[in-house]
mmCIF file of C-alpha atoms in Angstrom:
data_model
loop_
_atom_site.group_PDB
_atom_site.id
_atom_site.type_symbol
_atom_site.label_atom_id
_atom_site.label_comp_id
_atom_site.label_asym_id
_atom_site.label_seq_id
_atom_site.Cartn_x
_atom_site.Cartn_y
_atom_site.Cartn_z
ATOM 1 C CA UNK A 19 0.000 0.000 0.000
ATOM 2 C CA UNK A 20 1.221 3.455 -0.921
ATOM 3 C CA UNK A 21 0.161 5.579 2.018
ATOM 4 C CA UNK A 22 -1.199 8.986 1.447
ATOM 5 C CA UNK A 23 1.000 10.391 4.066
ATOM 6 C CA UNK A 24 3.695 8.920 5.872
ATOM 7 C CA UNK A 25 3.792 10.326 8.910
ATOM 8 C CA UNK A 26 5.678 7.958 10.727
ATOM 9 C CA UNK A 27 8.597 7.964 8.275
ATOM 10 C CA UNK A 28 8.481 11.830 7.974
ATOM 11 C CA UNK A 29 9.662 12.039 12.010
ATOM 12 C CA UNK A 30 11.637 9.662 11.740
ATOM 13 C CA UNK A 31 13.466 11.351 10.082
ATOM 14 C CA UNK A 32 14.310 13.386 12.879
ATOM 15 C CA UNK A 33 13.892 10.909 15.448
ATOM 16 C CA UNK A 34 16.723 11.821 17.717
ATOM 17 C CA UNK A 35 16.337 15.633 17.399
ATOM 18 C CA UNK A 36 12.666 15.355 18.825
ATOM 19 C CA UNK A 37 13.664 13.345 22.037
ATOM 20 C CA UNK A 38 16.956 15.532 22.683
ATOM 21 C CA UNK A 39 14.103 18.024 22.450
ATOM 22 C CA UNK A 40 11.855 16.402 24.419
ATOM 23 C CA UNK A 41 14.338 15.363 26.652
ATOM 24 C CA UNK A 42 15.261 19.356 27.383
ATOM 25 C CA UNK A 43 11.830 20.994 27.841
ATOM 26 C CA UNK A 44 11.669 17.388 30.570
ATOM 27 C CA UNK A 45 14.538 18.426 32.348
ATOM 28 C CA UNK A 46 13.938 22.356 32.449
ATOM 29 C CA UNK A 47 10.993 21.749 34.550
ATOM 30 C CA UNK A 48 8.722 24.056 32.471
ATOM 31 C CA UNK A 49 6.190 23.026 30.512
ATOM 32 C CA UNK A 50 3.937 25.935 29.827
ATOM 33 C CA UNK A 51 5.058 29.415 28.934
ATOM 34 C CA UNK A 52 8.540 28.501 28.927
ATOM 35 C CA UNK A 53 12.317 28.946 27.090
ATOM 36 C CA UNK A 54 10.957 26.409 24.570
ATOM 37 C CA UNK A 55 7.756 28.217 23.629
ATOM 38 C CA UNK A 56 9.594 31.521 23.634
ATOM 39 C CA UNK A 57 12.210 30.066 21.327
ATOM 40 C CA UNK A 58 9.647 28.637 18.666
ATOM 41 C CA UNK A 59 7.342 31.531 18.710
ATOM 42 C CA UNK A 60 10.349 33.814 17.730
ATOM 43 C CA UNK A 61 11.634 31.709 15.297
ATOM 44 C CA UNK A 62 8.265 30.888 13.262
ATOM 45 C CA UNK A 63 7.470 34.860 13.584
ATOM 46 C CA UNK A 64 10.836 34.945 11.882
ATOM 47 C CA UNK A 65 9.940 32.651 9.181
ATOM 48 C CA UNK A 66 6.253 34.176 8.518
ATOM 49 C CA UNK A 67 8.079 37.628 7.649
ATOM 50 C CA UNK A 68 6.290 38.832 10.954
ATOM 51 C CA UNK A 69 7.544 40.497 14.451
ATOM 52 C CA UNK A 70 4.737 38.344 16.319
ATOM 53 C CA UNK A 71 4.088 34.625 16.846
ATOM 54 C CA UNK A 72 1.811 33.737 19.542
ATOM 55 C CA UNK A 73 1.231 30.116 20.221
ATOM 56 C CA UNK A 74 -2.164 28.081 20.739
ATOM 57 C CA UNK A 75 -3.595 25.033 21.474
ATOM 58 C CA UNK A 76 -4.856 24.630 17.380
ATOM 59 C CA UNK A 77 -5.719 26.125 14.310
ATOM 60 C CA UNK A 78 -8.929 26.712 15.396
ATOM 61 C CA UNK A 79 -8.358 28.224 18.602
ATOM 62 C CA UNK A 80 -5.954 30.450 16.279
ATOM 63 C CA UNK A 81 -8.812 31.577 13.899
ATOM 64 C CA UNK A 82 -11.361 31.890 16.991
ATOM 65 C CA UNK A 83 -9.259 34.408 19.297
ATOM 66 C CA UNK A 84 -8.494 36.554 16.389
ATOM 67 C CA UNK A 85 -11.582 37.115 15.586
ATOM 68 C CA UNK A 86 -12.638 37.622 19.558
ATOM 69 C CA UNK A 87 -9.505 39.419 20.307
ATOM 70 C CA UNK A 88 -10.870 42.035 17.159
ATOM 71 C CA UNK A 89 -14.183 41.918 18.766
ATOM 72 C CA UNK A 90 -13.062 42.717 22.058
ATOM 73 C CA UNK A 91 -10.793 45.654 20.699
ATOM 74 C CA UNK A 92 -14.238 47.074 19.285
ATOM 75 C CA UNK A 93 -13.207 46.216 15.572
ATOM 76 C CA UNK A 94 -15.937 43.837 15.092
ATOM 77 C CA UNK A 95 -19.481 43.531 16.740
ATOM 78 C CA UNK A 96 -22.096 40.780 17.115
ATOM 79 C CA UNK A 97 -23.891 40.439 13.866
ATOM 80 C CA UNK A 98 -20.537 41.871 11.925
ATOM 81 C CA UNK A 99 -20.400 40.022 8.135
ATOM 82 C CA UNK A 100 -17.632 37.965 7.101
ATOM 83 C CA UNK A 101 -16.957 37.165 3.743
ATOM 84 C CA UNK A 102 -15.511 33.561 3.878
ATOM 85 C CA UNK A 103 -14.740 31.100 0.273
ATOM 86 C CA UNK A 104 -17.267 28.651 0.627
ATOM 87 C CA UNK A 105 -15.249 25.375 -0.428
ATOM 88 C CA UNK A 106 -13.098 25.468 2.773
ATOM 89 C CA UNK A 107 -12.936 23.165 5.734
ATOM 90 C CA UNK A 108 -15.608 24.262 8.010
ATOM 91 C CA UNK A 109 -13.190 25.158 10.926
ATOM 92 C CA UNK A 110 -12.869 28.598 8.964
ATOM 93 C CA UNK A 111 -16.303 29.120 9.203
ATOM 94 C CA UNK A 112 -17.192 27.898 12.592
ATOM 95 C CA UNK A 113 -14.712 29.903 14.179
ATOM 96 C CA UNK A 114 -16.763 33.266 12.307
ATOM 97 C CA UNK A 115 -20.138 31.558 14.364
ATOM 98 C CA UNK A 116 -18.146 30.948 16.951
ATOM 99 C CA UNK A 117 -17.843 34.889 17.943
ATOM 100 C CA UNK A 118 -21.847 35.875 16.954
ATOM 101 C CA UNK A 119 -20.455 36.812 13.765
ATOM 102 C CA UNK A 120 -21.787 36.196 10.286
ATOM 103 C CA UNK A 121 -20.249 34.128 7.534
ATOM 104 C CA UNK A 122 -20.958 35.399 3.814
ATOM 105 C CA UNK A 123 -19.640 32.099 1.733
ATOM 106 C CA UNK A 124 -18.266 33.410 -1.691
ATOM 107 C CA UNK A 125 -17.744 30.850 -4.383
ATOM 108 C CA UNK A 126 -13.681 30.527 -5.383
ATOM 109 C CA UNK A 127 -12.141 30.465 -8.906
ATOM 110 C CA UNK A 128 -12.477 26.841 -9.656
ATOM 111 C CA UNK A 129 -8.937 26.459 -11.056
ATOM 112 C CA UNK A 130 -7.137 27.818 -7.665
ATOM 113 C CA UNK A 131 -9.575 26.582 -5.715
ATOM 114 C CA UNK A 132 -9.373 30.304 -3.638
ATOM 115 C CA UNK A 133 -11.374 32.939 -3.051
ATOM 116 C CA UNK A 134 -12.231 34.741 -7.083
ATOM 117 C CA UNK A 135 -11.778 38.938 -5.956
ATOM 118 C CA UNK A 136 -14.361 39.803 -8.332
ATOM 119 C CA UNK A 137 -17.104 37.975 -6.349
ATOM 120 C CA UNK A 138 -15.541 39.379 -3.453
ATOM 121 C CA UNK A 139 -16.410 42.507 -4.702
ATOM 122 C CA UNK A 140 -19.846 41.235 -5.492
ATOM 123 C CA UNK A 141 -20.438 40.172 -1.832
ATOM 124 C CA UNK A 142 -19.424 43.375 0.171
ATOM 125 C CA UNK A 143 -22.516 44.812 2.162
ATOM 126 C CA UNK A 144 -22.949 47.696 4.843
ATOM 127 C CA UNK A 145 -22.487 44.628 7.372
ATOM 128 C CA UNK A 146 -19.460 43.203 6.396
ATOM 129 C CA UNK A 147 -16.285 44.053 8.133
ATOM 130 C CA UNK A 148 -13.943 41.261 7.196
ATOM 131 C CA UNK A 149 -12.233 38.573 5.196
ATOM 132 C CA UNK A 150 -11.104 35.164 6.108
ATOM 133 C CA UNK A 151 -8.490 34.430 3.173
ATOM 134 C CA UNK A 152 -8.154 30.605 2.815
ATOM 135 C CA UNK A 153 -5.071 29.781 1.313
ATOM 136 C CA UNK A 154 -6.492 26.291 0.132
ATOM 137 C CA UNK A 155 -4.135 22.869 -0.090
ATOM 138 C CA UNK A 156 -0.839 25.193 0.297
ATOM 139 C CA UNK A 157 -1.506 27.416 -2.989
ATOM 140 C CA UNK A 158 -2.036 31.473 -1.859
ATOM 141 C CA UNK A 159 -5.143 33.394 -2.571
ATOM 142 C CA UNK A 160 -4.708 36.595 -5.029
ATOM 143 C CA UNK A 161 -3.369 38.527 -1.681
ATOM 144 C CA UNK A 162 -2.703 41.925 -3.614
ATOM 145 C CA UNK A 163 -6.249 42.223 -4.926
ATOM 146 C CA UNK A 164 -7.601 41.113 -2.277
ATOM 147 C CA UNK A 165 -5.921 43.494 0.257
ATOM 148 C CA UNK A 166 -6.840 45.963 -2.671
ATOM 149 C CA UNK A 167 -10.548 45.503 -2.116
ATOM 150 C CA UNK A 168 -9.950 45.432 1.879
ATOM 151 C CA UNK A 169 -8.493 49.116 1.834
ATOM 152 C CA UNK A 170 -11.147 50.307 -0.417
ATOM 153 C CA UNK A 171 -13.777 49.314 1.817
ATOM 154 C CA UNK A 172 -11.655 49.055 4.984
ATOM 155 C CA UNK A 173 -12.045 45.545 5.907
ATOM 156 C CA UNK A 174 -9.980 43.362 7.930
ATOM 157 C CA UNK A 175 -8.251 40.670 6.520
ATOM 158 C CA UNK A 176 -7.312 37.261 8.211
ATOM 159 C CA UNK A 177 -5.549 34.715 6.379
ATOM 160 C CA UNK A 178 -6.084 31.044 7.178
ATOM 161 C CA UNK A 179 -2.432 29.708 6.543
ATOM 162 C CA UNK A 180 -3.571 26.076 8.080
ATOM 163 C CA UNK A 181 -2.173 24.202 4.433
ATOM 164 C CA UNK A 182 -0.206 27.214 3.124
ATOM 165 C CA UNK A 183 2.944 27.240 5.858
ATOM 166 C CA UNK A 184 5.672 29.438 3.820
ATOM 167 C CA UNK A 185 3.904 29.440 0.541
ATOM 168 C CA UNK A 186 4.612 32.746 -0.885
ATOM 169 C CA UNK A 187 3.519 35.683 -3.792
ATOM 170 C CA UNK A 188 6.128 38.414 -4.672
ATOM 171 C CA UNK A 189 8.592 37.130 -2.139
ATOM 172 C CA UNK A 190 5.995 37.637 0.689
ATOM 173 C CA UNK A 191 4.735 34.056 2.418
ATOM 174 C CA UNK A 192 1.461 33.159 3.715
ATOM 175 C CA UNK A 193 0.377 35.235 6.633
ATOM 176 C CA UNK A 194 2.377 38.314 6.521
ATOM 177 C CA UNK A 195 -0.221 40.108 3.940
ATOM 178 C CA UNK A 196 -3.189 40.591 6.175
ATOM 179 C CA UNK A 197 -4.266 41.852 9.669
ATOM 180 C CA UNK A 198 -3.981 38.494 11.258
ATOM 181 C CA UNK A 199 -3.066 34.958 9.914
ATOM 182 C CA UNK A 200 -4.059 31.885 11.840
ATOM 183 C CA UNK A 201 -1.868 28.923 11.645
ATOM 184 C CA UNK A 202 -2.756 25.185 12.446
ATOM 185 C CA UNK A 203 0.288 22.125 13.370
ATOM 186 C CA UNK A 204 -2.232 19.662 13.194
ATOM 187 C CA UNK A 205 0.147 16.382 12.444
ATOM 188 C CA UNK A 206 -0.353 16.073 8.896
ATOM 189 C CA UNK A 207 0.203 20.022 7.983
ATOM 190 C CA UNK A 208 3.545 20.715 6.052
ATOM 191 C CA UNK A 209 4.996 21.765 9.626
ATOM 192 C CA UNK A 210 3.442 19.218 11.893
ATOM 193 C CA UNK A 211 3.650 18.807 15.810
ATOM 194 C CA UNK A 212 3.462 15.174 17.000
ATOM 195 C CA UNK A 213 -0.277 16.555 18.722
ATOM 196 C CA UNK A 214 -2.371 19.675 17.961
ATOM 197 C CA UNK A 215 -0.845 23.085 18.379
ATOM 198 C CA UNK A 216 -1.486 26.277 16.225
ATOM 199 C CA UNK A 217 -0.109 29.563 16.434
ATOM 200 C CA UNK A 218 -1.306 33.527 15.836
ATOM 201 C CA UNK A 219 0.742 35.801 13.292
ATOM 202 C CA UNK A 220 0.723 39.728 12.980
ATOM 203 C CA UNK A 221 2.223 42.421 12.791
ATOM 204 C CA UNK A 222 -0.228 44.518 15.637
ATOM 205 C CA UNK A 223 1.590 44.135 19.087
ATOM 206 C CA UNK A 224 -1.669 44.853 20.938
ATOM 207 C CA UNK A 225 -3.571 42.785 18.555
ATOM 208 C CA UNK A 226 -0.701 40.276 20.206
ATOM 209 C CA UNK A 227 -0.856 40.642 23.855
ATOM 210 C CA UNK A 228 -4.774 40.378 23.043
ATOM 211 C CA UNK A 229 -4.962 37.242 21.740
ATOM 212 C CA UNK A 230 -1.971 35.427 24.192
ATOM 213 C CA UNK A 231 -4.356 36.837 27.400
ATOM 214 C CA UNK A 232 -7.447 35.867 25.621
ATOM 215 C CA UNK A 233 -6.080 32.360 25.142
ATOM 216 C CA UNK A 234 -4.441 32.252 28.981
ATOM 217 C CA UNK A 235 -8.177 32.361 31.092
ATOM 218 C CA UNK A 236 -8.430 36.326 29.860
ATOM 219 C CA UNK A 237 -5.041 37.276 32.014
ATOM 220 C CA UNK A 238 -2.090 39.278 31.328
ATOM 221 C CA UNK A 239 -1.112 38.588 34.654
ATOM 222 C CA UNK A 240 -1.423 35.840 37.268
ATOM 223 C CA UNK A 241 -4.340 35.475 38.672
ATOM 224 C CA UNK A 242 -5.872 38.833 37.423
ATOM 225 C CA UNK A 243 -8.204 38.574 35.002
ATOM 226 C CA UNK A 244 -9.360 41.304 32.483
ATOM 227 C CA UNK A 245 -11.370 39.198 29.628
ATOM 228 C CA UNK A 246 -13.650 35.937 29.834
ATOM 229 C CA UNK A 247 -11.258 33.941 28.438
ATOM 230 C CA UNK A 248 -9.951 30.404 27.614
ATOM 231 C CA UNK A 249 -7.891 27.581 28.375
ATOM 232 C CA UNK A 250 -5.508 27.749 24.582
ATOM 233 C CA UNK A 251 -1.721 27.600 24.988
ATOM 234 C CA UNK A 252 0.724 26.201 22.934
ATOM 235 C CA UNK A 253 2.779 23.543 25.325
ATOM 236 C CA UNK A 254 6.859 23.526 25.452
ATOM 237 C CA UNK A 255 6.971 20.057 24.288
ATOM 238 C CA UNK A 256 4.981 20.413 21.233
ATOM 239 C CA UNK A 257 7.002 23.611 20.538
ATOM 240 C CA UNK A 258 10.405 22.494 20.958
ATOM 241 C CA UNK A 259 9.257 19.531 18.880
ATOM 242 C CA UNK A 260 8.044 21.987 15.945
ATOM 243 C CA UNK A 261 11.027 24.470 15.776
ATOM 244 C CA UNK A 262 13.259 20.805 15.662
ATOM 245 C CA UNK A 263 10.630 20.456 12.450
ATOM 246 C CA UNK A 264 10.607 24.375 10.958
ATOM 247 C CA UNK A 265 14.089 23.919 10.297
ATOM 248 C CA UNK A 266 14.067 21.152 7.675
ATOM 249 C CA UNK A 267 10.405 22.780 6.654
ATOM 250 C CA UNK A 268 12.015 24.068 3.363
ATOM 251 C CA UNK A 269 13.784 21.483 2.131
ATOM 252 C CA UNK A 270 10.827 18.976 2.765
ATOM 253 C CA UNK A 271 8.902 21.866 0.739
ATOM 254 C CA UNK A 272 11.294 21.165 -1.996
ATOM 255 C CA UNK A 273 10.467 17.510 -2.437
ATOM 256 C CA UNK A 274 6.752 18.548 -2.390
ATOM 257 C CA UNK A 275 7.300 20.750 -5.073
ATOM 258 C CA UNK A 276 9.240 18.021 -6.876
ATOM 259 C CA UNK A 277 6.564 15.588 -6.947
ATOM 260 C CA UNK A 278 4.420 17.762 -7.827
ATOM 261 C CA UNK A 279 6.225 18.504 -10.449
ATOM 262 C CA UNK A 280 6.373 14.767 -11.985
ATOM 263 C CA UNK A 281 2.367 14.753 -11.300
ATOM 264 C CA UNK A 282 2.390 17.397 -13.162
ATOM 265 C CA UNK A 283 4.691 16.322 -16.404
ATOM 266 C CA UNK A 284 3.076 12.626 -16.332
ATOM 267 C CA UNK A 285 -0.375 12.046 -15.458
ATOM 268 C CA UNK A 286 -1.987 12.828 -18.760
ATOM 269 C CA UNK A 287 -5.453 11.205 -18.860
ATOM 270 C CA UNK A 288 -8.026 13.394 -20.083
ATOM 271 C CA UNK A 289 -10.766 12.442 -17.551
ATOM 272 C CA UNK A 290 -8.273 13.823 -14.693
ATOM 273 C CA UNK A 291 -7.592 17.524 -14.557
ATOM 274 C CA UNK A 292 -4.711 18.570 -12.798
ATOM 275 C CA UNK A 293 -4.223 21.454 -10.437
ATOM 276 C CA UNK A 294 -3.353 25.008 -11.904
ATOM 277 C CA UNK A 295 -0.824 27.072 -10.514
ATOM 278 C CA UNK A 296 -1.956 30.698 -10.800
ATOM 279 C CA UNK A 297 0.420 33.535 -12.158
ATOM 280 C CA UNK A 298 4.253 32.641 -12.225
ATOM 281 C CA UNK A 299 5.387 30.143 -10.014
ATOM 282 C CA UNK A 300 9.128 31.488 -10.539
ATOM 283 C CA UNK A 301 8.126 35.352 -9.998
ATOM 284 C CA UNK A 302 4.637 35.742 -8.791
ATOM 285 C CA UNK A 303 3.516 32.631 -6.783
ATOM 286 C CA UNK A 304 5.379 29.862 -4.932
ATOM 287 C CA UNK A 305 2.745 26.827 -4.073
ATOM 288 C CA UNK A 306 3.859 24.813 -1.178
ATOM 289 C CA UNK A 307 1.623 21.571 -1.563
ATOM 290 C CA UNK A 308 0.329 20.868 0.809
ATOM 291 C CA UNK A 309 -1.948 18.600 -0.691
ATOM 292 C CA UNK A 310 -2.046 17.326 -5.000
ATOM 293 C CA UNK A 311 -5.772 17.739 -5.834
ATOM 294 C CA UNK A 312 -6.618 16.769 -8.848
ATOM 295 C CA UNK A 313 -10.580 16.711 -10.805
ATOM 296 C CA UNK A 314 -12.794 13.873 -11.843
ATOM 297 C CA UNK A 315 -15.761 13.529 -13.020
ATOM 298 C CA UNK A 316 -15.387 9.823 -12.211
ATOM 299 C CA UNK A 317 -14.062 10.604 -8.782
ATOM 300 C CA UNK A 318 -15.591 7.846 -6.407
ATOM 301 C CA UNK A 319 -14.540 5.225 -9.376
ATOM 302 C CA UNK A 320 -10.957 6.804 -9.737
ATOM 303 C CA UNK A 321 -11.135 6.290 -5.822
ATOM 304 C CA UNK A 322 -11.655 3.057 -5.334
ATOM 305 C CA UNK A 323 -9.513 2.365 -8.189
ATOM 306 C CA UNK A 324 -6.510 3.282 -7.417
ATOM 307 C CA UNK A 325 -7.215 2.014 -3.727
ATOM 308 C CA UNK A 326 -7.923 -1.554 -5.594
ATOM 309 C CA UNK A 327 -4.276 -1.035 -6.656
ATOM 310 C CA UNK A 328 -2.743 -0.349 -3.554
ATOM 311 C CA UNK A 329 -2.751 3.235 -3.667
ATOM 312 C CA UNK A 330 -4.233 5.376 -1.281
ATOM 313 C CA UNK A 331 -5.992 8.775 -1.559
ATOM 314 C CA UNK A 332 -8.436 11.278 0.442
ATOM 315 C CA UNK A 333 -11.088 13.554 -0.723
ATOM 316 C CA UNK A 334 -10.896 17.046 1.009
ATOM 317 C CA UNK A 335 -13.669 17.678 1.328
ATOM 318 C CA UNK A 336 -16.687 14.928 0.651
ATOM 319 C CA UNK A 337 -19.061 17.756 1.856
ATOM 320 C CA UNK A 338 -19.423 21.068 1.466
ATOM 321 C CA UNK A 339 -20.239 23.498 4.557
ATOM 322 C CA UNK A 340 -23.390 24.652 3.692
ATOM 323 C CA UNK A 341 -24.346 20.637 3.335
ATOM 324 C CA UNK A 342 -23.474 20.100 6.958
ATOM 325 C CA UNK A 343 -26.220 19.203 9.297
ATOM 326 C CA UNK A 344 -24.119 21.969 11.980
ATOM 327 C CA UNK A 345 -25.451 24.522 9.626
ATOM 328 C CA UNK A 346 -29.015 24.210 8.469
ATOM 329 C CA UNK A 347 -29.835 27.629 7.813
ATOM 330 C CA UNK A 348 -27.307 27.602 4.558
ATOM 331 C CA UNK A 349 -28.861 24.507 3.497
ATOM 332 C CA UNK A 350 -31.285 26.303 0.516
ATOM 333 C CA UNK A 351 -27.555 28.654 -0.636
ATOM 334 C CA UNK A 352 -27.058 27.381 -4.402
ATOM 335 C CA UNK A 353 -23.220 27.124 -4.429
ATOM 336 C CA UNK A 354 -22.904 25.517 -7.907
ATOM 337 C CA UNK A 355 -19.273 25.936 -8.508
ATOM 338 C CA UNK A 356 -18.211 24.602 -4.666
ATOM 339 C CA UNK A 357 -20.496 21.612 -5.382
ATOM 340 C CA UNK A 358 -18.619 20.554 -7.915
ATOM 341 C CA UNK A 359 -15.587 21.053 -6.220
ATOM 342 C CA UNK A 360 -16.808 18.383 -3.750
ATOM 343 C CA UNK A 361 -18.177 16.225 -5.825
ATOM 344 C CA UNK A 362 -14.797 16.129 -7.990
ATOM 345 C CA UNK A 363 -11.622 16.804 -6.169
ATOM 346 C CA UNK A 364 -9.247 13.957 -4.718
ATOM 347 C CA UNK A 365 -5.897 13.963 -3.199
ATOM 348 C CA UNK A 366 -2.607 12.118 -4.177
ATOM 349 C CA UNK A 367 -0.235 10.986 -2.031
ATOM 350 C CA UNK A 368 2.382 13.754 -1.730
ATOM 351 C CA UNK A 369 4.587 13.865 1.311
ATOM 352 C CA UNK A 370 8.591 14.810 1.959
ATOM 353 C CA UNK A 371 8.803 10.847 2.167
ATOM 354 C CA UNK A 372 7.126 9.609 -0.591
ATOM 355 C CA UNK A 373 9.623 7.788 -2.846
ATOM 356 C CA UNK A 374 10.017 8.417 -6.818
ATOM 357 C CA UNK A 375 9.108 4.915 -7.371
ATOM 358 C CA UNK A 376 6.041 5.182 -5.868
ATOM 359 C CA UNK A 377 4.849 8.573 -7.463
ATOM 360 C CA UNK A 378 5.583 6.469 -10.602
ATOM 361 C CA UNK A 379 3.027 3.738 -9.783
ATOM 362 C CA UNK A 380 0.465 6.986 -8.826
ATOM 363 C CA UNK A 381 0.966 8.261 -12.359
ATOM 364 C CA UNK A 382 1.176 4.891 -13.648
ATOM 365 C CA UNK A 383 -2.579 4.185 -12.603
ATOM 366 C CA UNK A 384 -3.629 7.434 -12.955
ATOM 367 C CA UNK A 385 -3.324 7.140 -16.748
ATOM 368 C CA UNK A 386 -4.292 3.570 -16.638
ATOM 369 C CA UNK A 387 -7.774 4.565 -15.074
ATOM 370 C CA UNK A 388 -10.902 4.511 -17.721
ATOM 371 C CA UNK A 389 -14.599 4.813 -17.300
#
């Protein structure tokens, strides 16, 4: 079986590196808050371009104190509109629900699979006050319109960089374009912790003390508490695990891109259509692949296909948001071009690990498949 992700062989990889780290944060004899936290936070701010990394317990967490942290800074208000692609994972938009706020789900451009600025444009109201950007399976949205339209109408932007960890457009990566960026280190993520973790970028120090007090029971301080908060830190472990991890996080990007690459050259079956990179990958846009999603009409078939072979792929996602039984009320929205989306896409294996020989058997059956 050809996994879709190895994650066992990926830390491996750096096997001894996480227990020496482990082994550290052990013997400090701090576990929260500590040198290890400090160190990671500092060095992934470093990495996103940005003077401000605050660690949390997960991605979600990430996008959900943002947008309270806004809220409680008098930026946002109950009721506020959020404009939100409507082919993401629904953490995005449960985090908007989360904080009384509304989501406005705008169909993407179906060859990115991101947010399309013209019906961005087409979805501003009096209500709406921000955007949550998803930069979908590691490629980025079109950040420079996009922060276009947000001065024009003075929105807030807040990138969800969950898949897109150091993907970049005109030299600038994922999360330093926008207010905020939420990042998740969910295990599988191009930078994974061995657990959940996430983290907070920005450039707004109070936006940054905000957010680490919100997530720390409300408190700047020890047993004073200013905010009804919540129980979100990032642990020492988990972050002396993940800055062992950032620092092989672009050469593992580099393999992605590789097999990506021969996905790219070699599958060449008409009923699949392959992902499209938007502008120039070389000047404009650097994808980081975070997932290989490729179209099919035929997808369940092509599925269980290739699985019949010994090759194993996911769908993200089988269902759309507005399908979910969590939200009912969107359940009349006509979202013709997500639908399809969900009813098409499916991910190849792609991982740092995965060997040439078996992206050759993926393309092999790939072009083998017929209907």
């Amino acid at each position: 079986m050809i996994p879709f992700l190895d994650l066992k062989s990926i830390n491996q990889q750096y096997q001894q590196q996480l227990l020496d780290a482990c082994q550290r944060v052990i013997t400090s004899g701090w576990y929260i808050g500590g040198t290890a936290l400090k160190n990671f936070e500092q060095n992934f701010a470093d990495f996103c371009q940005s003077p401000y990394a605050v660690g949390v317990a997960n991605g979600l967490d990430a996008l959900i104190l943002t947008l309270k942290a806004w809220k409680t800074m008098g930026k946002l208000q109950d009721g506020d509109e959020v404009i939100v692609p409507a082919n993401t994972y629904i953490a995005s938009i449960l985090a908007i629900t989360a904080n009384q706020l509304k989501p406005v789900l705008v169909e993407p451009d179906l060859k990115s699979f991101n947010l399309d600025p013209q019906k961005i444009e087409a979805a501003i109201s009096s209500r709406t006050k921000a955007i949550l950007v998803v930069h979908l399976y590691g490629q980025m949205a079109a950040m420079p319109e996009i922060m276009a339209i947000a001065k024009q109408h003075q929105l807030l932007v807040l990138e969800d960089c969950a898949q897109a960890h150091g993907a970049q457009i005109a030299g600038r990566v994922a999360g330093s374009w926008g207010d905020a960026a939420a990042f998740s280190f969910y295990p599988g993520k191009n930078l994974g912790a061995l657990g959940d973790a996430g983290a907070v970028i920005t450039q707004d120090a109070e936006l940054s003390a905000l957010v680490r007090a919100l997530g720390n029971y409300g408190s700047y301080q020890k047993y004073q508490h200013v905010y009804e908060g919540i129980n979100s830190r990032l642990d020492d472990i988990q972050a002396a695990m993940l800055d062992v991890k950032l620092s092989y996080i672009l050469a593992e990007t580099t393999r992605r891109r590789e097999i990506a690459t021969f996905y790219l050259t070699h599958i060449q079956n008409p009923l699949i259509q392959l992902p499209t990179i938007t502008g120039s990958a070389k000047d404009y846009l650097q994808h980081v692949w975070h997932l290989f999603v490729i179209r099919c009409t035929h997808r369940d078939a092509l599925h269980q296909y290739l699985a019949d072979h010994g090759i194993q792929t996911l769908i993200h996602y089988p269902i759309p948001p507005h399908k979910q039984q969590a939200y009912h009320q969107f359940a009349d929205l006509s979202l013709p071009i997500s639908e399809q989306i969900h009813q098409e896409v499916l991910s190849l294996p792609i991982g740092p690990t995965l060997s040439l020989a078996d992206a050759e058997q993926v393309v092999q059956f790939c072009n083998a498949f017929t209907v």
